[in-house]
Amino acid sequence: MSRRRRIYEGKAKVLFEGPEPGTLVQYFKDDATAFNNRKQGVISGKGVLNNRISEYLMVRLGEIGIATHFVRRLNMREQLIREVEIIPLEVVVRNIAAGSLSKRLGIIEGTPLPRSIVEYYLKNDDLGDPLVSEEHITAFGWAAPQDLDDMMSMSLRVNDYLTGLFLGVGLRLVDFKLEFGRLWENEEMRIVIADEISPDSCRLWDVKTNQKLDKDRFREDLGAVEEAYQEVARRLGILPEGTVGDLTNVQAI
Ligand code: TMP
Ligand code: ASP
């Protein structure tokens, strides 16, 4: 880890210089934060599981023609990614009311939404990632109208696909957050999915019991946080064998 140049350190991940130009290494930490860093903790083994879960989901998306930054997993905590210019927005897709939507609009958590709703938040920790509209985004130049169209249609395709994928393993995709980046290839720019897709960035409820199997267990102090991440990985068929309860000390190889 220390050999490479550190490009950026976020709350849950570190980006290092990659082995070739145009690539980066994304390292997954066990650190967890919520409520814009006001709550901090460690979820043992989370980095290992999110590395695998995000790999699995991004590979599946690639197979159906949705471009992502993912290249390949390198080891237990690291993956090789394409270097992109991150668009400073978080795109949230919601199917069922929960979290900030329930709070803001007074809709009881668990209420199915009349249709999937796409929201944009500005990535700005100092401001607490405020909700913004297309008007703000295009007026201030955070993304062009064409970028926004691409992000919206990709987000809805991801929602359709992942809703089915998770239902197949008994999980309801309540909502999730995507980040996007601009990737240049031979003078051409295209928008790809970046960051991660994992129980840190999705709400996943058990179909039968409505049990929460995502970061809300940490946010709301529900307990069994590690077990929830393991359960998601297990259902997707990607829990590394013999690692249950033993992911804490796994570092990059
Ligand atoms: P919210 O209900 O708190 O706005 O969250 C909506 C979805 O976005 C939920 O699946 C969790 C995810 N999310 C992140 O990945 N990062 C964040 O900083 C926030 C606030 C939410
Ligand atoms: N990741 C965000 C933070 O630290 C919020 C969240 O996921 O709830 O604050």
Tab-separated table of C-alpha atoms and ligand atoms in Angstrom:
chain	number	residue	atom	x	y	z
A	1	MET	CA	0.000	0.000	0.000
A	2	SER	CA	2.698	2.473	0.966
A	3	ARG	CA	4.715	1.964	-2.216
A	4	ARG	CA	2.243	3.769	-4.422
A	5	ARG	CA	1.361	7.417	-4.607
A	6	ARG	CA	-1.848	8.238	-2.766
A	7	ILE	CA	-4.092	10.315	-5.024
A	8	TYR	CA	-7.120	10.790	-2.802
A	9	GLU	CA	-8.471	9.541	0.515
A	10	GLY	CA	-12.211	9.490	1.128
A	11	LYS	CA	-14.263	8.271	4.069
A	12	ALA	CA	-14.443	4.633	2.979
A	13	LYS	CA	-11.842	4.317	0.225
A	14	VAL	CA	-8.370	5.380	-0.847
A	15	LEU	CA	-7.276	5.937	-4.447
A	16	PHE	CA	-3.685	5.184	-5.443
A	17	GLU	CA	-1.796	5.743	-8.641
A	18	GLY	CA	-2.385	2.757	-10.953
A	19	PRO	CA	0.156	0.550	-12.720
A	20	GLU	CA	-0.524	2.129	-16.137
A	21	PRO	CA	-1.472	5.655	-17.207
A	22	GLY	CA	-5.208	6.199	-17.016
A	23	THR	CA	-5.700	3.684	-14.204
A	24	LEU	CA	-6.048	3.940	-10.440
A	25	VAL	CA	-6.133	1.430	-7.606
A	26	GLN	CA	-9.205	1.703	-5.393
A	27	TYR	CA	-8.600	0.444	-1.824
A	28	PHE	CA	-11.646	-0.364	0.348
A	29	LYS	CA	-11.373	0.516	4.055
A	30	ASP	CA	-13.462	-0.808	6.943
A	31	ASP	CA	-14.198	2.767	8.069
A	32	ALA	CA	-17.815	3.849	8.047
A	33	THR	CA	-19.300	7.292	8.433
A	34	ALA	CA	-22.843	8.576	8.406
A	35	PHE	CA	-24.669	11.873	8.608
A	36	ASN	CA	-21.885	13.716	6.794
A	37	ASN	CA	-19.108	12.384	9.008
A	38	ARG	CA	-20.842	13.169	12.316
A	39	LYS	CA	-21.037	9.438	13.107
A	40	GLN	CA	-17.877	7.426	12.652
A	41	GLY	CA	-17.064	3.778	13.169
A	42	VAL	CA	-15.517	0.635	11.799
A	43	ILE	CA	-17.393	-2.248	10.244
A	44	SER	CA	-14.945	-5.157	10.429
A	45	GLY	CA	-14.410	-6.798	7.070
A	46	LYS	CA	-16.589	-4.276	5.209
A	47	GLY	CA	-13.794	-3.297	2.840
A	48	VAL	CA	-13.205	-6.884	1.753
A	49	LEU	CA	-16.917	-7.493	1.204
A	50	ASN	CA	-17.626	-4.201	-0.576
A	51	ASN	CA	-14.655	-4.795	-2.883
A	52	ARG	CA	-16.208	-8.111	-3.934
A	53	ILE	CA	-19.812	-6.956	-3.995
A	54	SER	CA	-18.969	-3.885	-6.092
A	55	GLU	CA	-16.844	-6.033	-8.425
A	56	TYR	CA	-19.686	-8.501	-8.834
A	57	LEU	CA	-22.325	-5.840	-9.550
A	58	MET	CA	-20.145	-3.791	-11.917
A	59	VAL	CA	-19.158	-6.893	-13.896
A	60	ARG	CA	-22.863	-7.829	-14.209
A	61	LEU	CA	-23.649	-4.274	-15.400
A	62	GLY	CA	-20.791	-4.437	-17.910
A	63	GLU	CA	-22.270	-7.652	-19.294
A	64	ILE	CA	-25.518	-5.867	-20.148
A	65	GLY	CA	-23.676	-2.970	-21.785
A	66	ILE	CA	-23.606	-0.428	-18.963
A	67	ALA	CA	-20.120	1.074	-18.828
A	68	THR	CA	-18.342	1.332	-15.482
A	69	HIS	CA	-14.865	2.341	-14.312
A	70	PHE	CA	-14.159	-1.210	-13.071
A	71	VAL	CA	-11.271	-3.098	-14.713
A	72	ARG	CA	-10.478	-6.020	-12.401
A	73	ARG	CA	-10.107	-6.944	-8.770
A	74	LEU	CA	-6.481	-7.049	-7.657
A	75	ASN	CA	-6.741	-8.578	-4.189
A	76	MET	CA	-8.982	-8.723	-1.126
A	77	ARG	CA	-9.214	-4.964	-0.652
A	78	GLU	CA	-8.186	-3.449	-3.983
A	79	GLN	CA	-9.502	-3.151	-7.492
A	80	LEU	CA	-8.050	-1.619	-10.633
A	81	ILE	CA	-10.247	1.103	-12.104
A	82	ARG	CA	-10.127	3.522	-15.032
A	83	GLU	CA	-9.222	7.042	-14.026
A	84	VAL	CA	-12.216	9.274	-14.699
A	85	GLU	CA	-13.154	12.870	-14.037
A	86	ILE	CA	-15.755	12.525	-11.307
A	87	ILE	CA	-18.963	14.482	-11.922
A	88	PRO	CA	-19.657	16.229	-8.584
A	89	LEU	CA	-23.129	14.732	-8.183
A	90	GLU	CA	-24.648	11.787	-6.330
A	91	VAL	CA	-27.522	10.288	-8.264
A	92	VAL	CA	-30.041	8.553	-6.009
A	93	VAL	CA	-32.742	6.247	-7.389
A	94	ARG	CA	-35.619	5.395	-5.051
A	95	ASN	CA	-38.259	2.671	-5.326
A	96	ILE	CA	-39.571	2.654	-1.760
A	97	ALA	CA	-39.688	5.587	0.664
A	98	ALA	CA	-36.851	5.596	3.211
A	99	GLY	CA	-34.081	7.767	4.607
A	100	SER	CA	-33.979	11.428	3.674
A	101	LEU	CA	-37.027	11.178	1.379
A	102	SER	CA	-39.198	9.935	4.249
A	103	LYS	CA	-37.846	12.639	6.524
A	104	ARG	CA	-38.098	15.496	4.029
A	105	LEU	CA	-41.572	14.714	2.699
A	106	GLY	CA	-43.108	12.924	5.689
A	107	ILE	CA	-43.695	9.673	3.800
A	108	ILE	CA	-43.699	6.609	6.053
A	109	GLU	CA	-40.643	4.409	5.513
A	110	GLY	CA	-41.586	1.363	3.459
A	111	THR	CA	-44.231	3.091	1.350
A	112	PRO	CA	-43.828	1.982	-2.278
A	113	LEU	CA	-43.332	5.019	-4.523
A	114	PRO	CA	-45.761	5.591	-7.437
A	115	ARG	CA	-42.756	5.256	-9.747
A	116	SER	CA	-38.989	5.209	-9.415
A	117	ILE	CA	-37.712	8.648	-8.492
A	118	VAL	CA	-34.289	9.996	-9.472
A	119	GLU	CA	-32.698	12.705	-7.337
A	120	TYR	CA	-29.430	14.624	-7.593
A	121	TYR	CA	-27.257	15.707	-4.691
A	122	LEU	CA	-24.232	17.978	-4.963
A	123	LYS	CA	-21.051	16.285	-3.702
A	124	ASN	CA	-19.945	18.886	-1.198
A	125	ASP	CA	-19.222	17.781	2.375
A	126	ASP	CA	-19.048	21.355	3.693
A	127	LEU	CA	-22.644	21.865	2.574
A	128	GLY	CA	-23.777	18.360	3.612
A	129	ASP	CA	-24.410	17.155	0.031
A	130	PRO	CA	-27.539	19.267	-0.643
A	131	LEU	CA	-30.374	18.139	-2.933
A	132	VAL	CA	-30.148	20.042	-6.227
A	133	SER	CA	-32.326	20.258	-9.332
A	134	GLU	CA	-31.457	19.897	-13.021
A	135	GLU	CA	-31.721	23.681	-13.207
A	136	HIS	CA	-28.949	24.132	-10.644
A	137	ILE	CA	-26.801	21.464	-12.288
A	138	THR	CA	-26.937	22.892	-15.790
A	139	ALA	CA	-26.898	26.563	-14.728
A	140	PHE	CA	-23.771	26.093	-12.614
A	141	GLY	CA	-22.155	23.758	-15.148
A	142	TRP	CA	-21.721	20.740	-12.849
A	143	ALA	CA	-22.945	18.627	-15.769
A	144	ALA	CA	-24.186	19.378	-19.279
A	145	PRO	CA	-27.796	18.587	-20.257
A	146	GLN	CA	-26.511	15.661	-22.376
A	147	ASP	CA	-24.492	14.320	-19.405
A	148	LEU	CA	-27.602	14.514	-17.247
A	149	ASP	CA	-29.687	12.657	-19.847
A	150	ASP	CA	-27.035	9.916	-19.956
A	151	MET	CA	-26.836	9.710	-16.164
A	152	MET	CA	-30.607	9.558	-15.792
A	153	SER	CA	-31.093	6.836	-18.407
A	154	MET	CA	-28.141	4.789	-17.111
A	155	SER	CA	-29.449	5.102	-13.547
A	156	LEU	CA	-32.882	3.814	-14.553
A	157	ARG	CA	-31.352	0.880	-16.456
A	158	VAL	CA	-29.195	0.057	-13.436
A	159	ASN	CA	-32.292	0.252	-11.254
A	160	ASP	CA	-34.263	-2.156	-13.488
A	161	TYR	CA	-31.407	-4.611	-13.683
A	162	LEU	CA	-30.348	-4.525	-10.034
A	163	THR	CA	-33.956	-4.662	-8.801
A	164	GLY	CA	-34.304	-8.004	-10.592
A	165	LEU	CA	-30.873	-9.260	-9.606
A	166	PHE	CA	-31.479	-8.568	-5.905
A	167	LEU	CA	-35.071	-9.899	-5.983
A	168	GLY	CA	-33.589	-13.146	-7.283
A	169	VAL	CA	-31.698	-13.478	-3.981
A	170	GLY	CA	-34.574	-12.357	-1.775
A	171	LEU	CA	-33.590	-8.694	-1.407
A	172	ARG	CA	-35.637	-5.601	-2.170
A	173	LEU	CA	-33.649	-2.728	-3.687
A	174	VAL	CA	-35.202	0.163	-1.756
A	175	ASP	CA	-32.864	2.853	-3.090
A	176	PHE	CA	-29.249	3.376	-4.105
A	177	LYS	CA	-26.701	6.025	-4.981
A	178	LEU	CA	-24.513	6.133	-8.084
A	179	GLU	CA	-21.586	8.324	-9.015
A	180	PHE	CA	-20.475	8.971	-12.572
A	181	GLY	CA	-17.267	10.004	-14.263
A	182	ARG	CA	-16.172	11.257	-17.657
A	183	LEU	CA	-13.851	8.928	-19.544
A	184	TRP	CA	-11.958	10.151	-22.608
A	185	GLU	CA	-10.926	7.711	-25.343
A	186	ASN	CA	-9.500	9.020	-28.641
A	187	GLU	CA	-11.004	12.506	-28.236
A	188	GLU	CA	-14.388	10.954	-27.427
A	189	MET	CA	-15.973	11.372	-24.025
A	190	ARG	CA	-18.380	8.937	-22.464
A	191	ILE	CA	-19.995	8.775	-19.080
A	192	VAL	CA	-19.342	5.708	-16.958
A	193	ILE	CA	-20.412	4.554	-13.518
A	194	ALA	CA	-17.696	5.158	-10.926
A	195	ASP	CA	-17.130	4.782	-7.170
A	196	GLU	CA	-18.768	1.625	-5.746
A	197	ILE	CA	-22.091	-0.180	-5.579
A	198	SER	CA	-22.401	-1.936	-2.233
A	199	PRO	CA	-24.471	-2.073	0.972
A	200	ASP	CA	-22.795	1.275	1.825
A	201	SER	CA	-24.567	2.894	-1.109
A	202	CYS	CA	-27.771	0.820	-1.405
A	203	ARG	CA	-30.704	0.076	0.875
A	204	LEU	CA	-31.477	-3.639	0.746
A	205	TRP	CA	-34.341	-5.208	2.698
A	206	ASP	CA	-35.077	-8.891	3.050
A	207	VAL	CA	-38.163	-9.590	0.922
A	208	LYS	CA	-39.891	-11.743	3.547
A	209	THR	CA	-39.000	-10.015	6.823
A	210	ASN	CA	-38.122	-6.456	5.687
A	211	GLN	CA	-34.949	-6.832	7.758
A	212	LYS	CA	-32.420	-4.156	6.768
A	213	LEU	CA	-29.231	-5.622	5.277
A	214	ASP	CA	-27.242	-2.459	4.556
A	215	LYS	CA	-25.511	0.535	6.123
A	216	ASP	CA	-28.736	1.646	7.845
A	217	ARG	CA	-27.830	-0.976	10.493
A	218	PHE	CA	-24.803	1.216	11.280
A	219	ARG	CA	-26.616	4.549	10.824
A	220	GLU	CA	-29.473	3.495	13.118
A	221	ASP	CA	-27.441	1.383	15.605
A	222	LEU	CA	-29.418	-1.750	14.774
A	223	GLY	CA	-26.554	-4.166	15.546
A	224	ALA	CA	-25.371	-7.149	13.465
A	225	VAL	CA	-23.810	-4.747	10.959
A	226	GLU	CA	-20.975	-7.054	9.837
A	227	GLU	CA	-23.414	-9.932	9.515
A	228	ALA	CA	-25.657	-7.876	7.218
A	229	TYR	CA	-22.815	-7.202	4.759
A	230	GLN	CA	-21.819	-10.883	4.916
A	231	GLU	CA	-25.401	-11.932	4.256
A	232	VAL	CA	-25.617	-9.781	1.111
A	233	ALA	CA	-22.335	-11.267	-0.151
A	234	ARG	CA	-23.482	-14.780	0.749
A	235	ARG	CA	-26.755	-14.386	-1.134
A	236	LEU	CA	-24.902	-13.109	-4.191
A	237	GLY	CA	-22.734	-16.230	-3.939
A	238	ILE	CA	-19.489	-14.309	-3.473
A	239	LEU	CA	-18.595	-14.619	0.204
A	240	PRO	CA	-14.984	-15.768	0.224
A	241	GLU	CA	-14.965	-19.273	1.718
A	242	GLY	CA	-13.947	-19.607	5.356
A	243	THR	CA	-13.802	-15.879	5.984
A	244	VAL	CA	-16.900	-15.385	8.124
A	245	GLY	CA	-15.852	-13.473	11.219
A	246	ASP	CA	-12.273	-13.386	9.999
A	247	LEU	CA	-12.140	-10.452	7.585
A	248	THR	CA	-10.712	-7.900	10.025
A	249	ASN	CA	-7.044	-8.419	9.452
A	250	VAL	CA	-7.180	-8.995	5.739
A	251	GLN	CA	-5.000	-6.345	4.136
A	252	ALA	CA	-3.941	-5.870	0.555
A	253	ILE	CA	-1.648	-8.664	-0.544
B	1	TMP	P1	-30.732	9.084	1.760
B	1	TMP	O1	-32.100	8.515	1.956
B	1	TMP	O2	-29.971	9.274	3.028
B	1	TMP	O3	-30.751	10.333	0.905
B	1	TMP	O4	-29.900	7.989	0.931
B	1	TMP	C1	-30.347	7.500	-0.312
B	1	TMP	C2	-29.437	6.386	-0.786
B	1	TMP	O5	-28.143	6.884	-1.069
B	1	TMP	C3	-29.228	5.260	0.227
B	1	TMP	O6	-29.239	4.031	-0.473
B	1	TMP	C4	-27.881	5.507	0.808
B	1	TMP	C5	-27.144	6.231	-0.290
B	1	TMP	N1	-26.238	7.257	0.213
B	1	TMP	C6	-24.884	7.177	-0.063
B	1	TMP	O7	-24.426	6.229	-0.711
B	1	TMP	N2	-24.072	8.171	0.379
B	1	TMP	C7	-24.522	9.234	1.080
B	1	TMP	O8	-23.730	10.108	1.456
B	1	TMP	C8	-25.927	9.313	1.365
B	1	TMP	C9	-26.489	10.462	2.149
B	1	TMP	C10	-26.745	8.308	0.903
B	2	ASP	N1	-21.419	8.560	3.626
B	2	ASP	C1	-22.061	9.700	4.175
B	2	ASP	C2	-21.262	10.299	5.310
B	2	ASP	O1	-20.364	10.100	5.852
B	2	ASP	C3	-23.460	9.550	4.627
B	2	ASP	C4	-24.167	8.248	4.655
B	2	ASP	O2	-23.847	7.320	3.939
B	2	ASP	O3	-25.139	8.164	5.428
B	2	ASP	O4	-21.506	11.103	5.933
